[in-house]
Amino acid sequence: MAPNHLSVREMREDEKPLVLEMLKAGVKDTENRVALHALTRPPALLLLAAASSGLRFILASFALALLLPVFLAVAAVKLGLRARWGSLPPPGGLGGPWVAVRGSGDVCGVLALAPGANVGD
């Protein structure tokens, strides 16, 4: 498709479900990579090891004490990311969602800007 057939405009309220679905499709499987990255950093590993050691005294199972903190941490990271990515900034201004629209009026893409503190950003 030639670029001259596309235009960019602010998202309309009735397009919000479509835009949310496009954003969710764009970050599919990113949750797993972010969770793996976060949980393999040394501070996270130290906290997981400490939680596991403490749970070994409460639970009678070494495997459960090892896996439970990891599963809970992964679930917390995923839920936090879904809450963050599952919402859109309000329309209006540079940070609001904008959509790319074909000549026929169909939304074919979405973008949002995060302006920096400096004027040139």
JSON list of N, CA and C in Angstrom, two decimals, residues 1-48:
[
{"chain": "A", "resi": 1, "resn": "MET", "atom": "N", "xyz": [0.84, -1.17, 0.00]},
{"chain": "A", "resi": 1, "resn": "MET", "atom": "CA", "xyz": [0.00, 0.00, 0.00]},
{"chain": "A", "resi": 1, "resn": "MET", "atom": "C", "xyz": [0.88, 1.23, 0.00]},
{"chain": "A", "resi": 2, "resn": "ALA", "atom": "N", "xyz": [0.59, 2.15, -0.86]},
{"chain": "A", "resi": 2, "resn": "ALA", "atom": "CA", "xyz": [1.37, 3.38, -0.97]},
{"chain": "A", "resi": 2, "resn": "ALA", "atom": "C", "xyz": [1.11, 4.26, 0.26]},
{"chain": "A", "resi": 3, "resn": "PRO", "atom": "N", "xyz": [2.14, 4.93, 0.76]},
{"chain": "A", "resi": 3, "resn": "PRO", "atom": "CA", "xyz": [1.97, 5.77, 1.96]},
{"chain": "A", "resi": 3, "resn": "PRO", "atom": "C", "xyz": [0.94, 6.88, 1.77]},
{"chain": "A", "resi": 4, "resn": "ASN", "atom": "N", "xyz": [0.70, 7.31, 0.52]},
{"chain": "A", "resi": 4, "resn": "ASN", "atom": "CA", "xyz": [-0.25, 8.40, 0.33]},
{"chain": "A", "resi": 4, "resn": "ASN", "atom": "C", "xyz": [-1.69, 7.94, 0.53]},
{"chain": "A", "resi": 5, "resn": "HIS", "atom": "N", "xyz": [-1.90, 6.64, 0.73]},
{"chain": "A", "resi": 5, "resn": "HIS", "atom": "CA", "xyz": [-3.25, 6.12, 0.99]},
{"chain": "A", "resi": 5, "resn": "HIS", "atom": "C", "xyz": [-3.53, 6.04, 2.49]},
{"chain": "A", "resi": 6, "resn": "LEU", "atom": "N", "xyz": [-2.56, 6.42, 3.31]},
{"chain": "A", "resi": 6, "resn": "LEU", "atom": "CA", "xyz": [-2.71, 6.38, 4.76]},
{"chain": "A", "resi": 6, "resn": "LEU", "atom": "C", "xyz": [-2.80, 7.78, 5.32]},
{"chain": "A", "resi": 7, "resn": "SER", "atom": "N", "xyz": [-3.55, 7.91, 6.40]},
{"chain": "A", "resi": 7, "resn": "SER", "atom": "CA", "xyz": [-3.57, 9.16, 7.14]},
{"chain": "A", "resi": 7, "resn": "SER", "atom": "C", "xyz": [-3.52, 8.81, 8.63]},
{"chain": "A", "resi": 8, "resn": "VAL", "atom": "N", "xyz": [-3.14, 9.76, 9.44]},
{"chain": "A", "resi": 8, "resn": "VAL", "atom": "CA", "xyz": [-3.04, 9.55, 10.89]},
{"chain": "A", "resi": 8, "resn": "VAL", "atom": "C", "xyz": [-3.95, 10.57, 11.55]},
{"chain": "A", "resi": 9, "resn": "ARG", "atom": "N", "xyz": [-4.73, 10.08, 12.49]},
{"chain": "A", "resi": 9, "resn": "ARG", "atom": "CA", "xyz": [-5.64, 10.96, 13.24]},
{"chain": "A", "resi": 9, "resn": "ARG", "atom": "C", "xyz": [-5.80, 10.42, 14.65]},
{"chain": "A", "resi": 10, "resn": "GLU", "atom": "N", "xyz": [-6.40, 11.23, 15.53]},
{"chain": "A", "resi": 10, "resn": "GLU", "atom": "CA", "xyz": [-6.66, 10.77, 16.88]},
{"chain": "A", "resi": 10, "resn": "GLU", "atom": "C", "xyz": [-7.69, 9.66, 16.87]},
{"chain": "A", "resi": 11, "resn": "MET", "atom": "N", "xyz": [-7.56, 8.76, 17.82]},
{"chain": "A", "resi": 11, "resn": "MET", "atom": "CA", "xyz": [-8.50, 7.66, 17.95]},
{"chain": "A", "resi": 11, "resn": "MET", "atom": "C", "xyz": [-9.86, 8.19, 18.39]},
{"chain": "A", "resi": 12, "resn": "ARG", "atom": "N", "xyz": [-10.91, 7.64, 17.79]},
{"chain": "A", "resi": 12, "resn": "ARG", "atom": "CA", "xyz": [-12.27, 7.95, 18.24]},
{"chain": "A", "resi": 12, "resn": "ARG", "atom": "C", "xyz": [-12.64, 6.95, 19.34]},
{"chain": "A", "resi": 13, "resn": "GLU", "atom": "N", "xyz": [-13.57, 7.33, 20.17]},
{"chain": "A", "resi": 13, "resn": "GLU", "atom": "CA", "xyz": [-13.96, 6.49, 21.30]},
{"chain": "A", "resi": 13, "resn": "GLU", "atom": "C", "xyz": [-14.51, 5.13, 20.84]},
{"chain": "A", "resi": 14, "resn": "ASP", "atom": "N", "xyz": [-15.21, 5.09, 19.71]},
{"chain": "A", "resi": 14, "resn": "ASP", "atom": "CA", "xyz": [-15.77, 3.82, 19.23]},
{"chain": "A", "resi": 14, "resn": "ASP", "atom": "C", "xyz": [-14.71, 2.87, 18.69]},
{"chain": "A", "resi": 15, "resn": "GLU", "atom": "N", "xyz": [-13.49, 3.36, 18.48]},
{"chain": "A", "resi": 15, "resn": "GLU", "atom": "CA", "xyz": [-12.40, 2.52, 17.99]},
{"chain": "A", "resi": 15, "resn": "GLU", "atom": "C", "xyz": [-11.55, 1.94, 19.12]},
{"chain": "A", "resi": 16, "resn": "LYS", "atom": "N", "xyz": [-11.87, 2.27, 20.35]},
{"chain": "A", "resi": 16, "resn": "LYS", "atom": "CA", "xyz": [-11.06, 1.84, 21.49]},
{"chain": "A", "resi": 16, "resn": "LYS", "atom": "C", "xyz": [-10.91, 0.32, 21.58]},
{"chain": "A", "resi": 17, "resn": "PRO", "atom": "N", "xyz": [-12.00, -0.49, 21.45]},
{"chain": "A", "resi": 17, "resn": "PRO", "atom": "CA", "xyz": [-11.80, -1.95, 21.53]},
{"chain": "A", "resi": 17, "resn": "PRO", "atom": "C", "xyz": [-10.87, -2.49, 20.44]},
{"chain": "A", "resi": 18, "resn": "LEU", "atom": "N", "xyz": [-10.98, -1.96, 19.23]},
{"chain": "A", "resi": 18, "resn": "LEU", "atom": "CA", "xyz": [-10.11, -2.40, 18.14]},
{"chain": "A", "resi": 18, "resn": "LEU", "atom": "C", "xyz": [-8.66, -2.03, 18.42]},
{"chain": "A", "resi": 19, "resn": "VAL", "atom": "N", "xyz": [-8.44, -0.84, 18.90]},
{"chain": "A", "resi": 19, "resn": "VAL", "atom": "CA", "xyz": [-7.08, -0.38, 19.20]},
{"chain": "A", "resi": 19, "resn": "VAL", "atom": "C", "xyz": [-6.47, -1.21, 20.33]},
{"chain": "A", "resi": 20, "resn": "LEU", "atom": "N", "xyz": [-7.26, -1.53, 21.36]},
{"chain": "A", "resi": 20, "resn": "LEU", "atom": "CA", "xyz": [-6.76, -2.38, 22.44]},
{"chain": "A", "resi": 20, "resn": "LEU", "atom": "C", "xyz": [-6.37, -3.76, 21.93]},
{"chain": "A", "resi": 21, "resn": "GLU", "atom": "N", "xyz": [-7.17, -4.33, 21.04]},
{"chain": "A", "resi": 21, "resn": "GLU", "atom": "CA", "xyz": [-6.84, -5.64, 20.46]},
{"chain": "A", "resi": 21, "resn": "GLU", "atom": "C", "xyz": [-5.56, -5.56, 19.63]},
{"chain": "A", "resi": 22, "resn": "MET", "atom": "N", "xyz": [-5.38, -4.48, 18.89]},
{"chain": "A", "resi": 22, "resn": "MET", "atom": "CA", "xyz": [-4.15, -4.32, 18.09]},
{"chain": "A", "resi": 22, "resn": "MET", "atom": "C", "xyz": [-2.94, -4.21, 19.00]},
{"chain": "A", "resi": 23, "resn": "LEU", "atom": "N", "xyz": [-3.07, -3.48, 20.10]},
{"chain": "A", "resi": 23, "resn": "LEU", "atom": "CA", "xyz": [-1.95, -3.35, 21.03]},
{"chain": "A", "resi": 23, "resn": "LEU", "atom": "C", "xyz": [-1.63, -4.68, 21.70]},
{"chain": "A", "resi": 24, "resn": "LYS", "atom": "N", "xyz": [-2.67, -5.43, 22.10]},
{"chain": "A", "resi": 24, "resn": "LYS", "atom": "CA", "xyz": [-2.45, -6.74, 22.72]},
{"chain": "A", "resi": 24, "resn": "LYS", "atom": "C", "xyz": [-1.76, -7.69, 21.74]},
{"chain": "A", "resi": 25, "resn": "ALA", "atom": "N", "xyz": [-2.16, -7.65, 20.48]},
{"chain": "A", "resi": 25, "resn": "ALA", "atom": "CA", "xyz": [-1.52, -8.51, 19.48]},
{"chain": "A", "resi": 25, "resn": "ALA", "atom": "C", "xyz": [-0.06, -8.11, 19.28]},
{"chain": "A", "resi": 26, "resn": "GLY", "atom": "N", "xyz": [0.23, -6.82, 19.40]},
{"chain": "A", "resi": 26, "resn": "GLY", "atom": "CA", "xyz": [1.60, -6.33, 19.21]},
{"chain": "A", "resi": 26, "resn": "GLY", "atom": "C", "xyz": [2.55, -6.72, 20.32]},
{"chain": "A", "resi": 27, "resn": "VAL", "atom": "N", "xyz": [2.04, -6.93, 21.53]},
{"chain": "A", "resi": 27, "resn": "VAL", "atom": "CA", "xyz": [2.90, -7.28, 22.65]},
{"chain": "A", "resi": 27, "resn": "VAL", "atom": "C", "xyz": [2.74, -8.75, 23.06]},
{"chain": "A", "resi": 28, "resn": "LYS", "atom": "N", "xyz": [2.12, -9.54, 22.18]},
{"chain": "A", "resi": 28, "resn": "LYS", "atom": "CA", "xyz": [1.94, -10.96, 22.47]},
{"chain": "A", "resi": 28, "resn": "LYS", "atom": "C", "xyz": [3.29, -11.62, 22.72]},
{"chain": "A", "resi": 29, "resn": "ASP", "atom": "N", "xyz": [3.36, -12.42, 23.72]},
{"chain": "A", "resi": 29, "resn": "ASP", "atom": "CA", "xyz": [4.57, -13.14, 24.15]},
{"chain": "A", "resi": 29, "resn": "ASP", "atom": "C", "xyz": [5.64, -12.24, 24.74]},
{"chain": "A", "resi": 30, "resn": "THR", "atom": "N", "xyz": [5.43, -10.94, 24.74]},
{"chain": "A", "resi": 30, "resn": "THR", "atom": "CA", "xyz": [6.42, -10.05, 25.36]},
{"chain": "A", "resi": 30, "resn": "THR", "atom": "C", "xyz": [6.40, -10.21, 26.87]},
{"chain": "A", "resi": 31, "resn": "GLU", "atom": "N", "xyz": [5.24, -10.54, 27.42]},
{"chain": "A", "resi": 31, "resn": "GLU", "atom": "CA", "xyz": [5.13, -10.75, 28.87]},
{"chain": "A", "resi": 31, "resn": "GLU", "atom": "C", "xyz": [6.12, -11.82, 29.34]},
{"chain": "A", "resi": 32, "resn": "ASN", "atom": "N", "xyz": [6.19, -12.92, 28.62]},
{"chain": "A", "resi": 32, "resn": "ASN", "atom": "CA", "xyz": [7.09, -14.00, 29.02]},
{"chain": "A", "resi": 32, "resn": "ASN", "atom": "C", "xyz": [8.54, -13.56, 28.99]},
{"chain": "A", "resi": 33, "resn": "ARG", "atom": "N", "xyz": [8.93, -12.81, 27.97]},
{"chain": "A", "resi": 33, "resn": "ARG", "atom": "CA", "xyz": [10.32, -12.34, 27.89]},
{"chain": "A", "resi": 33, "resn": "ARG", "atom": "C", "xyz": [10.65, -11.35, 29.00]},
{"chain": "A", "resi": 34, "resn": "VAL", "atom": "N", "xyz": [9.71, -10.46, 29.30]},
{"chain": "A", "resi": 34, "resn": "VAL", "atom": "CA", "xyz": [9.93, -9.49, 30.37]},
{"chain": "A", "resi": 34, "resn": "VAL", "atom": "C", "xyz": [10.01, -10.21, 31.72]},
{"chain": "A", "resi": 35, "resn": "ALA", "atom": "N", "xyz": [9.12, -11.16, 31.95]},
{"chain": "A", "resi": 35, "resn": "ALA", "atom": "CA", "xyz": [9.15, -11.91, 33.22]},
{"chain": "A", "resi": 35, "resn": "ALA", "atom": "C", "xyz": [10.45, -12.67, 33.36]},
{"chain": "A", "resi": 36, "resn": "LEU", "atom": "N", "xyz": [10.89, -13.34, 32.31]},
{"chain": "A", "resi": 36, "resn": "LEU", "atom": "CA", "xyz": [12.15, -14.09, 32.37]},
{"chain": "A", "resi": 36, "resn": "LEU", "atom": "C", "xyz": [13.32, -13.15, 32.63]},
{"chain": "A", "resi": 37, "resn": "HIS", "atom": "N", "xyz": [13.34, -12.01, 31.96]},
{"chain": "A", "resi": 37, "resn": "HIS", "atom": "CA", "xyz": [14.43, -11.06, 32.17]},
{"chain": "A", "resi": 37, "resn": "HIS", "atom": "C", "xyz": [14.43, -10.55, 33.61]},
{"chain": "A", "resi": 38, "resn": "ALA", "atom": "N", "xyz": [13.25, -10.17, 34.12]},
{"chain": "A", "resi": 38, "resn": "ALA", "atom": "CA", "xyz": [13.17, -9.62, 35.48]},
{"chain": "A", "resi": 38, "resn": "ALA", "atom": "C", "xyz": [13.55, -10.64, 36.53]},
{"chain": "A", "resi": 39, "resn": "LEU", "atom": "N", "xyz": [13.12, -11.88, 36.34]},
{"chain": "A", "resi": 39, "resn": "LEU", "atom": "CA", "xyz": [13.35, -12.89, 37.37]},
{"chain": "A", "resi": 39, "resn": "LEU", "atom": "C", "xyz": [14.74, -13.51, 37.33]},
{"chain": "A", "resi": 40, "resn": "THR", "atom": "N", "xyz": [15.52, -13.21, 36.32]},
{"chain": "A", "resi": 40, "resn": "THR", "atom": "CA", "xyz": [16.88, -13.74, 36.27]},
{"chain": "A", "resi": 40, "resn": "THR", "atom": "C", "xyz": [17.93, -12.69, 36.65]},
{"chain": "A", "resi": 41, "resn": "ARG", "atom": "N", "xyz": [17.49, -11.54, 37.12]},
{"chain": "A", "resi": 41, "resn": "ARG", "atom": "CA", "xyz": [18.43, -10.54, 37.63]},
{"chain": "A", "resi": 41, "resn": "ARG", "atom": "C", "xyz": [18.85, -10.95, 39.03]},
{"chain": "A", "resi": 42, "resn": "PRO", "atom": "N", "xyz": [20.08, -10.65, 39.44]},
{"chain": "A", "resi": 42, "resn": "PRO", "atom": "CA", "xyz": [20.57, -11.08, 40.76]},
{"chain": "A", "resi": 42, "resn": "PRO", "atom": "C", "xyz": [19.69, -10.69, 41.95]},
{"chain": "A", "resi": 43, "resn": "PRO", "atom": "N", "xyz": [19.15, -9.45, 42.02]},
{"chain": "A", "resi": 43, "resn": "PRO", "atom": "CA", "xyz": [18.28, -9.16, 43.19]},
{"chain": "A", "resi": 43, "resn": "PRO", "atom": "C", "xyz": [17.03, -10.04, 43.23]},
{"chain": "A", "resi": 44, "resn": "ALA", "atom": "N", "xyz": [16.44, -10.31, 42.08]},
{"chain": "A", "resi": 44, "resn": "ALA", "atom": "CA", "xyz": [15.25, -11.16, 42.03]},
{"chain": "A", "resi": 44, "resn": "ALA", "atom": "C", "xyz": [15.60, -12.59, 42.42]},
{"chain": "A", "resi": 45, "resn": "LEU", "atom": "N", "xyz": [16.73, -13.08, 41.95]},
{"chain": "A", "resi": 45, "resn": "LEU", "atom": "CA", "xyz": [17.16, -14.43, 42.31]},
{"chain": "A", "resi": 45, "resn": "LEU", "atom": "C", "xyz": [17.41, -14.55, 43.81]},
{"chain": "A", "resi": 46, "resn": "LEU", "atom": "N", "xyz": [17.98, -13.52, 44.40]},
{"chain": "A", "resi": 46, "resn": "LEU", "atom": "CA", "xyz": [18.22, -13.53, 45.85]},
{"chain": "A", "resi": 46, "resn": "LEU", "atom": "C", "xyz": [16.90, -13.57, 46.62]},
{"chain": "A", "resi": 47, "resn": "LEU", "atom": "N", "xyz": [15.93, -12.76, 46.19]},
{"chain": "A", "resi": 47, "resn": "LEU", "atom": "CA", "xyz": [14.62, -12.76, 46.86]},
{"chain": "A", "resi": 47, "resn": "LEU", "atom": "C", "xyz": [13.90, -14.09, 46.69]},
{"chain": "A", "resi": 48, "resn": "LEU", "atom": "N", "xyz": [13.98, -14.67, 45.49]},
{"chain": "A", "resi": 48, "resn": "LEU", "atom": "CA", "xyz": [13.36, -15.97, 45.27]},
{"chain": "A", "resi": 48, "resn": "LEU", "atom": "C", "xyz": [14.00, -17.06, 46.12]}
]
